[in-house]
């Protein structure tokens, strides 16, 4: 699913965000990436999504090399990913249902299926009753669940969640992590960055990767 | 292309949402574009009308030749025949005093009573010479060489003036079309750039989700198109109303001016303005998208 060899990432201001990253993540794996703020968790996820390119080393995500000049390939890659952002990135002025459907509109799915898939996703995250609400009227926990529904509805082979619990209280954060963990199957990998290590200790089947000052270490 | 058709409802809804989000700014833009196109519609209408008047007058170009009445009937017939032979003359015929009087009565209409003050017919017979306007100078030169002619009345000066006015209006029309084109392109491209700036977070999210560029850009194209076409509709409605008023005024006091039928003028104006508005909307939006992309 993801193969990285000797990856370094240096930002234009000369900050070394990642160094010597070697990792392999297989289909159907669940991986938590933890570490303090500024340790490189988000930078790693940005590499996986093709938002950043490695300064050196090589990385392939779902067979797509992440290098400059691969615009259409990276666009294709992103269509196979279900991203969940810390700040949700829901489109304001639109309903919950519209947001979920919008994530599928350009995926070459039959038009008649979009609404059905959106309904199923909302049911999975327990938000069917909010389908027609505007997203700006939702609580933080509900907004995050809409973002997850949008990601799930796309039938992704890789779910990338960047600090999905960052804005939530402990109860809501636990629910969101459980929900994300439930999305993993034999084909779909789930990668979650979080600095809330106390919340992930119970997830024994997941791999745990710790980041520190741009370097990585497998904990389990 | 398939994606455009299958998402047409979404694109339209998205465009209307964008228009709604900046309703004041978009309404003012619509009004500005409408007024610019109204100016264009009026200049084009003036240009067509003056060209038509010039054409009609040119096609009816004629010279009146007044002869010395001492040359007798045979001399007059001979003169008519010789004039007919000049190159550039389409028809040459004698108009006697009686016909000249009747013509003037028709022209004056109700005012023809003024002719009753004369005891005798005040009009002289003349030879009416219909010519090809472009040959007016050689025809006049040939007539100078003929004997028995007292004086010649031609409307060359009037025709030249109308042609000049028509030429100026044509040039002015071209300049207005260019000015309107550039102004509309600037306004639309600015609106699109502003829209892209306002929607940058949404655009970024769509990119992160893997949306193709045309999918992101299409609502902006549609927004520009709707604004210019809306402006065009506003302009042609205003122009049609103004032209109707102008025709009603002219029908009474200036009925002798050979105007184009108002339905023809208005329908041609609608076609030109609406076509231009659609083309300019499309290009303005594309320009705005290109400039935003480069930035």
Short mmCIF file of C-alpha atoms in Angstrom, two decimals:
data_model
loop_
_atom_site.label_atom_id
_atom_site.label_comp_id
_atom_site.label_asym_id
_atom_site.label_seq_id
_atom_site.Cartn_x
_atom_site.Cartn_y
_atom_site.Cartn_z
CA UNK A 1 0.00 0.00 0.00
CA UNK A 2 2.75 2.46 1.02
CA UNK A 3 6.48 2.01 0.48
CA UNK A 4 8.97 4.66 1.55
CA UNK A 5 12.75 4.37 1.35
CA UNK A 6 15.18 6.90 2.79
CA UNK A 7 12.66 9.70 2.55
CA UNK A 8 13.68 13.17 3.67
CA UNK A 9 11.52 16.27 3.50
CA UNK A 10 12.96 19.73 3.86
CA UNK A 11 10.69 22.79 3.62
CA UNK A 12 11.70 25.94 1.70
CA UNK A 13 12.55 27.67 5.00
CA UNK A 14 15.15 24.91 5.51
CA UNK A 15 13.23 23.11 8.25
CA UNK A 16 13.98 19.40 8.09
CA UNK A 17 10.52 17.89 8.64
CA UNK A 18 11.32 14.23 7.91
CA UNK A 19 14.55 12.31 7.75
CA UNK A 20 15.43 8.77 6.71
CA UNK A 21 11.89 7.46 6.69
CA UNK A 22 11.74 3.78 5.74
CA UNK A 23 8.38 2.14 6.06
CA UNK A 24 6.04 -0.31 4.46
CA UNK A 25 2.33 -0.44 5.14
CA UNK A 26 0.31 -3.34 3.76
CA UNK A 27 -3.33 -3.36 2.61
CA UNK A 28 -5.73 -3.89 5.50
CA UNK A 29 -3.36 -2.55 8.16
CA UNK A 30 -4.30 -0.07 10.80
CA UNK A 31 -1.54 2.32 11.82
CA UNK A 32 -1.48 4.99 14.48
CA UNK A 33 1.17 7.65 14.12
CA UNK A 34 1.88 9.48 17.35
CA UNK A 35 4.37 12.02 18.54
CA UNK A 36 4.50 15.56 19.90
CA UNK A 37 3.54 18.63 17.88
CA UNK A 38 6.10 19.37 15.16
CA UNK A 39 7.45 15.83 15.16
CA UNK A 40 6.53 15.27 11.49
CA UNK A 41 3.18 13.40 11.72
CA UNK A 42 1.29 15.79 9.45
CA UNK A 43 4.25 16.09 7.07
CA UNK A 44 4.23 12.33 6.65
CA UNK A 45 0.51 12.37 5.87
CA UNK A 46 1.06 15.22 3.40
CA UNK A 47 3.57 13.03 1.61
CA UNK A 48 1.06 10.17 1.49
CA UNK A 49 -1.50 12.50 -0.13
CA UNK A 50 0.95 14.03 -2.60
CA UNK A 51 0.63 17.48 -1.01
CA UNK A 52 4.39 17.51 -0.39
CA UNK A 53 7.16 15.77 -2.34
CA UNK A 54 10.22 14.12 -0.78
CA UNK A 55 13.40 16.15 -1.00
CA UNK A 56 15.29 12.87 -1.26
CA UNK A 57 14.44 9.18 -1.16
CA UNK A 58 11.41 7.63 -2.80
CA UNK A 59 7.86 6.92 -1.83
CA UNK A 60 5.03 5.10 -3.56
CA UNK A 61 1.42 5.22 -2.39
CA UNK A 62 -0.96 2.66 -3.95
CA UNK A 63 1.62 2.24 -6.69
CA UNK A 64 1.81 5.97 -7.46
CA UNK A 65 5.26 7.54 -7.07
CA UNK A 66 5.07 10.82 -5.17
CA UNK A 67 7.24 13.10 -7.26
CA UNK A 68 6.85 16.47 -8.92
CA UNK A 69 5.26 16.48 -12.37
CA UNK A 70 2.88 13.63 -11.52
CA UNK A 71 -0.16 15.92 -11.29
CA UNK A 72 -2.69 13.66 -12.96
CA UNK A 73 -1.32 10.55 -11.25
CA UNK A 74 -1.54 12.20 -7.86
CA UNK A 75 -5.07 13.37 -8.65
CA UNK A 76 -5.96 9.76 -9.43
CA UNK A 77 -4.29 8.68 -6.19
CA UNK A 78 -6.30 11.16 -4.15
CA UNK A 79 -9.50 9.69 -5.56
CA UNK A 80 -8.56 6.37 -3.99
CA UNK A 81 -7.93 7.98 -0.60
CA UNK A 82 -10.51 8.88 2.01
CA UNK A 83 -9.02 11.88 3.78
CA UNK A 84 -10.25 13.05 7.19
CA UNK A 85 -8.87 16.42 8.16
CA UNK A 86 -8.43 17.83 11.63
CA UNK A 87 -10.31 20.98 10.58
CA UNK A 88 -12.90 18.82 8.75
CA UNK A 89 -12.80 20.84 5.49
CA UNK A 90 -16.55 20.66 4.98
CA UNK A 91 -18.09 23.03 2.46
CA UNK A 92 -20.16 25.70 4.20
CA UNK A 93 -23.58 26.70 2.92
CA UNK A 94 -24.22 23.06 1.96
CA UNK A 95 -26.06 20.34 3.81
CA UNK A 96 -24.49 17.24 5.32
CA UNK A 97 -25.85 15.12 2.46
CA UNK A 98 -24.51 17.55 -0.17
CA UNK A 99 -21.06 17.45 1.41
CA UNK A 100 -20.95 13.68 1.39
CA UNK A 101 -22.21 13.47 -2.20
CA UNK A 102 -19.76 16.15 -3.37
CA UNK A 103 -16.84 13.93 -2.39
CA UNK A 104 -18.08 11.32 -4.90
CA UNK A 105 -19.25 13.47 -7.82
CA UNK A 106 -16.06 13.16 -9.85
CA UNK A 107 -15.38 9.48 -9.12
CA UNK A 108 -17.19 8.09 -12.19
CA UNK A 109 -19.83 6.46 -10.02
CA UNK A 110 -23.31 5.99 -11.49
CA UNK A 111 -25.29 9.12 -10.63
CA UNK A 112 -28.14 7.08 -9.16
CA UNK A 113 -25.80 5.49 -6.62
CA UNK A 114 -24.50 8.70 -5.05
CA UNK A 115 -27.45 9.38 -2.79
CA UNK A 116 -27.70 5.75 -1.71
CA UNK A 117 -24.00 5.55 -0.85
CA UNK A 118 -24.19 8.86 1.03
CA UNK A 119 -27.17 7.58 3.04
CA UNK A 120 -25.31 4.38 3.92
CA UNK A 121 -22.24 6.32 5.04
CA UNK A 122 -24.28 8.67 7.18
CA UNK A 123 -26.02 5.69 8.72
CA UNK A 124 -22.63 4.17 9.51
CA UNK A 125 -21.54 7.28 11.40
CA UNK A 126 -24.97 7.70 13.01
CA UNK A 127 -25.91 10.96 11.34
CA UNK A 128 -28.89 10.02 9.17
CA UNK A 129 -31.09 12.40 11.13
CA UNK A 130 -28.75 15.31 10.28
CA UNK A 131 -28.63 14.66 6.51
CA UNK A 132 -30.46 17.87 5.63
CA UNK A 133 -28.78 20.11 8.21
CA UNK A 134 -26.32 22.75 7.11
CA UNK A 135 -22.80 21.78 8.19
CA UNK A 136 -22.25 25.07 10.00
CA UNK A 137 -25.01 24.09 12.43
CA UNK A 138 -23.25 20.89 13.57
CA UNK A 139 -21.19 20.30 16.70
CA UNK A 140 -17.46 19.50 16.38
CA UNK A 141 -18.05 15.79 16.93
CA UNK A 142 -20.83 15.75 14.32
CA UNK A 143 -18.68 17.67 11.83
CA UNK A 144 -15.88 15.14 12.23
CA UNK A 145 -18.34 12.30 11.67
CA UNK A 146 -19.56 14.00 8.46
CA UNK A 147 -15.93 14.21 7.30
CA UNK A 148 -15.57 10.48 8.03
CA UNK A 149 -18.83 9.73 6.20
CA UNK A 150 -17.54 11.68 3.20
CA UNK A 151 -14.31 9.66 3.26
CA UNK A 152 -16.08 6.31 3.66
CA UNK A 153 -18.65 6.97 0.91
CA UNK A 154 -15.81 7.18 -1.63
CA UNK A 155 -14.96 3.46 -1.14
CA UNK A 156 -11.30 4.34 -0.48
CA UNK A 157 -8.49 1.81 -0.28
CA UNK A 158 -6.64 4.08 2.12
CA UNK A 159 -8.09 6.26 4.85
CA UNK A 160 -5.82 9.02 6.11
CA UNK A 161 -6.99 10.84 9.21
CA UNK A 162 -4.93 13.77 10.44
CA UNK A 163 -5.51 14.46 14.15
CA UNK A 164 -9.20 13.55 13.87
CA UNK A 165 -9.63 13.91 17.62
CA UNK A 166 -7.77 17.19 17.99
CA UNK A 167 -10.89 19.33 18.51
CA UNK A 168 -12.93 16.83 20.48
CA UNK A 169 -13.51 15.98 24.14
CA UNK A 170 -12.45 12.56 25.42
CA UNK A 171 -15.78 10.78 24.90
CA UNK A 172 -16.24 12.08 21.37
CA UNK A 173 -12.59 11.40 20.55
CA UNK A 174 -12.95 7.78 21.63
CA UNK A 175 -16.07 7.35 19.53
CA UNK A 176 -14.33 8.81 16.47
CA UNK A 177 -11.28 6.54 16.90
CA UNK A 178 -13.52 3.50 17.29
CA UNK A 179 -15.43 4.52 14.19
CA UNK A 180 -12.22 4.92 12.18
CA UNK A 181 -10.89 1.60 13.45
CA UNK A 182 -14.10 -0.08 12.29
CA UNK A 183 -13.44 1.06 8.70
CA UNK A 184 -10.39 -1.19 8.35
CA UNK A 185 -10.95 -4.36 6.32
CA UNK A 186 -8.75 -6.72 4.27
CA UNK A 187 -8.47 -4.15 1.44
CA UNK A 188 -8.68 -0.85 3.24
CA UNK A 189 -5.80 0.51 5.31
CA UNK A 190 -6.40 3.15 7.92
CA UNK A 191 -3.68 5.56 9.05
CA UNK A 192 -4.41 7.96 11.89
CA UNK A 193 -2.16 10.61 13.34
CA UNK A 194 -2.83 11.59 16.93
CA UNK A 195 -0.92 12.81 19.94
CA UNK A 196 -3.57 11.34 22.28
CA UNK A 197 -1.69 8.09 23.03
CA UNK A 198 -3.89 7.36 26.04
CA UNK A 199 -6.83 6.88 23.68
CA UNK A 200 -5.22 4.27 21.44
CA UNK A 201 -3.74 1.91 24.03
CA UNK A 202 -6.77 -0.40 23.85
CA UNK A 203 -6.39 -0.94 20.07
CA UNK A 204 -4.14 -4.00 20.17
CA UNK A 205 -4.38 -5.01 16.52
CA UNK A 206 -3.09 -1.69 15.28
CA UNK A 207 0.51 -0.83 14.52
CA UNK A 208 1.98 2.09 16.35
CA UNK A 209 4.55 4.40 14.82
CA UNK A 210 6.14 7.13 16.86
CA UNK A 211 7.59 10.26 15.30
CA UNK A 212 10.17 12.49 16.95
CA UNK A 213 11.99 15.41 15.33
CA UNK A 214 11.32 14.02 11.85
CA UNK A 215 12.48 10.49 12.55
CA UNK A 216 10.28 7.43 12.98
CA UNK A 217 10.24 4.33 15.18
CA UNK A 218 7.84 1.38 15.21
CA UNK A 219 6.56 0.78 18.74
CA UNK A 220 4.61 -2.34 17.83
CA UNK B 1 -17.64 15.69 -21.02
CA UNK B 2 -19.77 12.90 -19.54
CA UNK B 3 -18.97 14.28 -16.10
CA UNK B 4 -20.13 17.77 -17.16
CA UNK B 5 -23.51 16.46 -18.29
CA UNK B 6 -24.03 14.17 -15.30
CA UNK B 7 -23.13 17.01 -12.92
CA UNK B 8 -24.95 19.81 -14.79
CA UNK B 9 -27.51 20.19 -11.98
CA UNK B 10 -24.71 20.42 -9.41
CA UNK B 11 -22.79 23.00 -11.50
CA UNK B 12 -25.87 25.18 -11.88
CA UNK B 13 -26.70 24.93 -8.17
CA UNK B 14 -23.09 25.66 -7.24
CA UNK B 15 -23.05 28.71 -9.54
CA UNK B 16 -26.26 30.04 -8.01
CA UNK B 17 -24.76 29.49 -4.54
CA UNK B 18 -21.68 31.51 -5.53
CA UNK B 19 -23.88 34.29 -6.94
CA UNK B 20 -25.93 34.27 -3.74
CA UNK B 21 -22.86 34.42 -1.50
CA UNK B 22 -21.85 37.78 -3.07
CA UNK B 23 -25.26 39.06 -4.02
CA UNK B 24 -24.53 42.80 -3.79
CA UNK B 25 -21.27 42.67 -5.71
CA UNK B 26 -22.80 40.41 -8.37
CA UNK B 27 -25.92 42.60 -8.73
CA UNK B 28 -23.75 45.68 -9.29
CA UNK B 29 -21.65 43.79 -11.83
CA UNK B 30 -24.80 42.67 -13.63
CA UNK B 31 -26.04 46.25 -13.74
CA UNK B 32 -22.67 47.57 -15.01
CA UNK B 33 -22.51 44.95 -17.73
CA UNK B 34 -26.15 45.65 -18.66
CA UNK B 35 -25.45 49.38 -19.04
CA UNK B 36 -22.31 48.76 -21.10
CA UNK B 37 -24.22 46.43 -23.42
CA UNK B 38 -27.07 48.98 -23.60
CA UNK B 39 -24.56 51.54 -24.87
CA UNK B 40 -23.34 48.99 -27.40
CA UNK B 41 -26.90 48.15 -28.50
CA UNK B 42 -27.73 51.82 -29.08
CA UNK B 43 -24.54 52.51 -31.05
CA UNK B 44 -25.08 49.43 -33.22
CA UNK B 45 -28.70 50.43 -33.83
CA UNK B 46 -27.61 53.96 -34.81
CA UNK B 47 -24.95 52.55 -37.09
CA UNK B 48 -27.40 50.21 -38.86
CA UNK B 49 -30.03 52.94 -39.19
CA UNK B 50 -27.65 55.50 -40.69
CA UNK B 51 -26.21 52.90 -43.09
CA UNK B 52 -29.73 51.97 -44.16
CA UNK B 53 -30.74 55.61 -44.69
CA UNK B 54 -27.59 56.25 -46.72
CA UNK B 55 -28.21 53.15 -48.83
CA UNK B 56 -31.82 54.08 -49.54
CA UNK B 57 -30.90 57.65 -50.46
CA UNK B 58 -28.03 56.45 -52.62
CA UNK B 59 -30.26 53.99 -54.46
CA UNK B 60 -32.64 56.85 -55.24
CA UNK B 61 -29.90 59.27 -56.33
CA UNK B 62 -31.09 61.62 -59.00
CA UNK B 63 -30.19 64.90 -60.71
CA UNK B 64 -32.70 67.50 -61.86
CA UNK B 65 -31.73 69.23 -65.09
CA UNK B 66 -33.46 72.56 -65.76
CA UNK B 67 -33.32 73.55 -69.43
CA UNK B 68 -33.78 76.73 -71.42
CA UNK B 69 -37.47 76.68 -72.36
CA UNK B 70 -36.65 78.40 -75.70
CA UNK B 71 -35.22 75.17 -77.13
CA UNK B 72 -38.74 73.94 -77.92
CA UNK B 73 -40.33 70.52 -77.54
CA UNK B 74 -38.09 68.90 -80.14
CA UNK B 75 -35.00 70.33 -78.45
CA UNK B 76 -36.20 69.00 -75.07
CA UNK B 77 -36.81 65.48 -76.48
CA UNK B 78 -33.38 65.56 -78.09
CA UNK B 79 -31.82 66.68 -74.78
CA UNK B 80 -33.58 63.85 -72.88
CA UNK B 81 -32.23 61.32 -75.39
CA UNK B 82 -28.67 62.67 -75.26
CA UNK B 83 -28.69 62.59 -71.44
CA UNK B 84 -29.96 59.00 -71.55
CA UNK B 85 -26.88 58.05 -73.59
CA UNK B 86 -24.40 59.31 -70.97
CA UNK B 87 -22.63 56.50 -69.12
CA UNK B 88 -23.85 56.22 -65.51
CA UNK B 89 -27.38 57.44 -66.32
CA UNK B 90 -30.03 54.84 -65.51
CA UNK B 91 -33.08 56.79 -66.70
CA UNK B 92 -33.79 60.20 -68.08
CA UNK B 93 -37.36 61.56 -68.39
CA UNK B 94 -39.17 64.83 -68.68
CA UNK B 95 -41.23 66.12 -65.74
CA UNK B 96 -43.60 68.83 -66.94
CA UNK B 97 -45.00 71.72 -64.87
CA UNK B 98 -48.19 69.82 -64.00
CA UNK B 99 -46.32 66.76 -62.67
CA UNK B 100 -43.92 68.98 -60.73
CA UNK B 101 -46.91 70.71 -59.10
CA UNK B 102 -48.62 67.39 -58.23
CA UNK B 103 -45.39 66.02 -56.70
CA UNK B 104 -45.02 69.08 -54.52
CA UNK B 105 -48.65 68.76 -53.39
CA UNK B 106 -47.92 65.17 -52.27
CA UNK B 107 -44.77 66.18 -50.44
CA UNK B 108 -46.47 69.05 -48.61
CA UNK B 109 -49.57 67.06 -47.72
CA UNK B 110 -51.88 69.21 -45.60
CA UNK B 111 -49.54 72.16 -46.04
CA UNK B 112 -50.20 72.10 -49.81
CA UNK B 113 -52.70 74.92 -49.27
CA UNK B 114 -49.76 77.27 -49.48
CA UNK B 115 -49.63 76.56 -53.24
CA UNK B 116 -53.08 78.10 -53.65
CA UNK B 117 -51.65 81.59 -53.13
CA UNK B 118 -50.04 81.36 -56.56
CA UNK B 119 -52.24 82.33 -59.49
CA UNK B 120 -50.10 80.34 -61.91
CA UNK B 121 -48.16 77.12 -61.54
CA UNK B 122 -44.86 78.31 -59.98
CA UNK B 123 -42.92 75.19 -61.03
CA UNK B 124 -40.76 74.83 -64.09
CA UNK B 125 -40.49 71.64 -66.12
CA UNK B 126 -37.22 69.71 -65.72
CA UNK B 127 -35.51 66.53 -66.80
CA UNK B 128 -35.29 63.94 -64.02
CA UNK B 129 -32.07 61.94 -64.36
CA UNK B 130 -31.61 58.81 -62.25
CA UNK B 131 -27.96 57.88 -61.97
CA UNK B 132 -25.53 55.47 -60.40
CA UNK B 133 -24.22 57.51 -57.49
CA UNK B 134 -20.61 56.51 -57.93
CA UNK B 135 -20.76 58.00 -61.49
CA UNK B 136 -22.12 61.37 -60.37
CA UNK B 137 -18.92 63.31 -61.12
CA UNK B 138 -18.43 62.09 -64.75
CA UNK B 139 -22.19 62.51 -65.41
CA UNK B 140 -22.08 66.14 -64.19
CA UNK B 141 -19.01 66.74 -66.36
CA UNK B 142 -20.80 65.36 -69.45
CA UNK B 143 -23.90 67.47 -68.72
CA UNK B 144 -21.71 70.60 -68.66
CA UNK B 145 -20.88 69.97 -72.32
CA UNK B 146 -24.51 69.81 -73.43
CA UNK B 147 -26.23 72.92 -74.80
CA UNK B 148 -29.69 74.08 -73.71
CA UNK B 149 -29.13 73.42 -70.01
CA UNK B 150 -29.71 76.36 -67.64
CA UNK B 151 -28.76 74.79 -64.35
CA UNK B 152 -28.45 71.43 -62.61
CA UNK B 153 -29.69 70.57 -59.11
CA UNK B 154 -28.05 67.61 -57.42
CA UNK B 155 -28.01 66.31 -53.85
CA UNK B 156 -24.34 65.35 -53.92
CA UNK B 157 -23.50 67.41 -50.84
CA UNK B 158 -26.30 65.85 -48.82
CA UNK B 159 -25.32 62.35 -49.90
CA UNK B 160 -21.67 63.01 -49.12
CA UNK B 161 -22.60 64.21 -45.65
CA UNK B 162 -24.77 61.18 -44.97
CA UNK B 163 -22.00 58.92 -46.18
CA UNK B 164 -19.54 60.72 -43.91
CA UNK B 165 -21.85 60.45 -40.89
CA UNK B 166 -22.41 56.79 -41.67
CA UNK B 167 -18.63 56.23 -41.89
CA UNK B 168 -18.04 58.04 -38.59
CA UNK B 169 -20.78 56.01 -36.90
CA UNK B 170 -19.27 52.82 -38.30
CA UNK B 171 -15.84 53.75 -36.92
CA UNK B 172 -17.40 54.84 -33.61
CA UNK B 173 -19.31 51.55 -33.54
CA UNK B 174 -16.13 49.53 -33.98
CA UNK B 175 -14.43 51.51 -31.22
CA UNK B 176 -17.42 51.01 -28.91
CA UNK B 177 -17.49 47.27 -29.65
CA UNK B 178 -13.77 47.06 -28.79
CA UNK B 179 -14.20 49.18 -25.65
CA UNK B 180 -17.22 47.16 -24.51
CA UNK B 181 -15.35 43.93 -25.20
CA UNK B 182 -12.29 44.96 -23.18
CA UNK B 183 -14.38 46.42 -20.31
CA UNK B 184 -16.54 43.30 -20.09
CA UNK B 185 -13.51 41.02 -20.16
CA UNK B 186 -11.91 43.03 -17.33
CA UNK B 187 -15.09 43.10 -15.21
CA UNK B 188 -15.82 39.39 -15.67
CA UNK B 189 -12.25 38.25 -15.15
CA UNK B 190 -12.08 40.38 -11.99
CA UNK B 191 -15.35 38.88 -10.68
CA UNK B 192 -14.06 35.37 -11.38
CA UNK B 193 -10.74 36.06 -9.68
CA UNK B 194 -12.56 37.50 -6.68
CA UNK B 195 -14.84 34.46 -6.62
CA UNK B 196 -11.86 32.10 -6.74
CA UNK B 197 -10.20 34.05 -3.94
CA UNK B 198 -13.37 33.86 -1.81
CA UNK B 199 -13.77 30.15 -2.52
CA UNK B 200 -10.09 29.21 -2.17
CA UNK B 201 -10.72 26.92 0.81
CA UNK B 202 -13.41 25.04 -1.05
CA UNK B 203 -11.19 24.78 -4.13
CA UNK B 204 -8.35 23.46 -1.99
CA UNK B 205 -10.64 20.85 -0.41
CA UNK B 206 -11.86 19.69 -3.82
CA UNK B 207 -8.25 19.37 -5.01
CA UNK B 208 -7.38 17.30 -1.93
CA UNK B 209 -10.30 15.03 -2.74
CA UNK B 210 -8.92 14.56 -6.27
CA UNK B 211 -11.42 16.68 -8.21
CA UNK B 212 -10.33 17.43 -11.79
CA UNK B 213 -9.57 21.06 -12.59
CA UNK B 214 -12.49 21.40 -15.03
CA UNK B 215 -14.86 20.18 -12.29
CA UNK B 216 -13.59 22.94 -10.00
CA UNK B 217 -13.53 25.59 -12.75
CA UNK B 218 -16.87 24.91 -14.43
CA UNK B 219 -19.09 26.74 -11.88
CA UNK B 220 -16.86 29.82 -12.26
CA UNK B 221 -17.21 29.69 -16.05
CA UNK B 222 -20.95 29.40 -15.63
CA UNK B 223 -20.96 32.32 -13.19
CA UNK B 224 -19.26 34.62 -15.74
CA UNK B 225 -21.57 33.42 -18.48
CA UNK B 226 -24.71 33.98 -16.39
CA UNK B 227 -23.59 37.50 -15.45
CA UNK B 228 -22.88 38.59 -19.04
CA UNK B 229 -25.96 36.90 -20.50
CA UNK B 230 -28.02 38.46 -17.70
CA UNK B 231 -26.43 41.84 -18.50
CA UNK B 232 -27.20 41.23 -22.19
CA UNK B 233 -30.87 40.50 -21.44
CA UNK B 234 -31.08 43.66 -19.34
CA UNK B 235 -29.45 45.68 -22.14
CA UNK B 236 -31.64 44.40 -24.99
CA UNK B 237 -34.80 44.92 -22.91
CA UNK B 238 -33.79 48.53 -22.23
CA UNK B 239 -32.66 49.10 -25.82
CA UNK B 240 -35.85 47.60 -27.31
CA UNK B 241 -37.93 49.91 -25.10
CA UNK B 242 -35.80 52.96 -26.03
CA UNK B 243 -35.95 52.16 -29.76
CA UNK B 244 -39.71 51.74 -29.61
CA UNK B 245 -40.02 55.19 -28.02
CA UNK B 246 -37.68 56.67 -30.64
CA UNK B 247 -39.65 55.09 -33.52
CA UNK B 248 -42.93 56.38 -32.07
CA UNK B 249 -41.47 59.89 -31.93
CA UNK B 250 -40.02 59.72 -35.44
CA UNK B 251 -43.17 58.25 -36.97
CA UNK B 252 -44.91 61.60 -36.37
CA UNK B 253 -42.36 64.32 -37.01
CA UNK B 254 -39.69 62.64 -39.18
CA UNK B 255 -41.76 60.13 -41.15
CA UNK B 256 -39.92 60.90 -44.42
CA UNK B 257 -36.69 59.29 -43.09
CA UNK B 258 -36.51 55.76 -44.55
CA UNK B 259 -35.89 53.78 -41.33
CA UNK B 260 -35.41 50.04 -41.02
CA UNK B 261 -38.57 48.26 -39.82
CA UNK B 262 -38.35 48.35 -36.02
CA UNK B 263 -38.90 44.55 -35.67
CA UNK B 264 -35.92 43.88 -37.97
CA UNK B 265 -33.72 46.37 -36.10
CA UNK B 266 -34.64 45.00 -32.65
CA UNK B 267 -34.31 41.31 -33.58
CA UNK B 268 -30.91 41.89 -35.23
CA UNK B 269 -29.77 43.91 -32.22
CA UNK B 270 -30.91 41.14 -29.83
CA UNK B 271 -28.98 38.50 -31.81
CA UNK B 272 -25.76 40.57 -31.90
CA UNK B 273 -25.84 41.68 -28.24
CA UNK B 274 -26.77 38.25 -26.86
CA UNK B 275 -24.12 36.49 -28.98
CA UNK B 276 -21.50 39.02 -27.92
CA UNK B 277 -22.51 38.73 -24.26
CA UNK B 278 -22.18 34.94 -24.34
CA UNK B 279 -18.79 35.05 -26.10
CA UNK B 280 -17.43 37.78 -23.82
CA UNK B 281 -18.72 35.96 -20.72
CA UNK B 282 -16.93 32.79 -21.76
CA UNK B 283 -13.66 34.54 -22.58
CA UNK B 284 -13.83 36.80 -19.50
CA UNK B 285 -14.29 33.75 -17.26
CA UNK B 286 -11.44 31.90 -18.97
CA UNK B 287 -9.22 34.97 -18.58
CA UNK B 288 -10.11 35.19 -14.86
CA UNK B 289 -9.39 31.48 -14.37
CA UNK B 290 -6.07 31.74 -16.24
CA UNK B 291 -4.97 34.79 -14.25
CA UNK B 292 -5.90 33.10 -10.95
CA UNK B 293 -4.04 29.97 -11.94
CA UNK B 294 -0.92 31.98 -12.81
CA UNK B 295 -1.06 33.68 -9.42
#
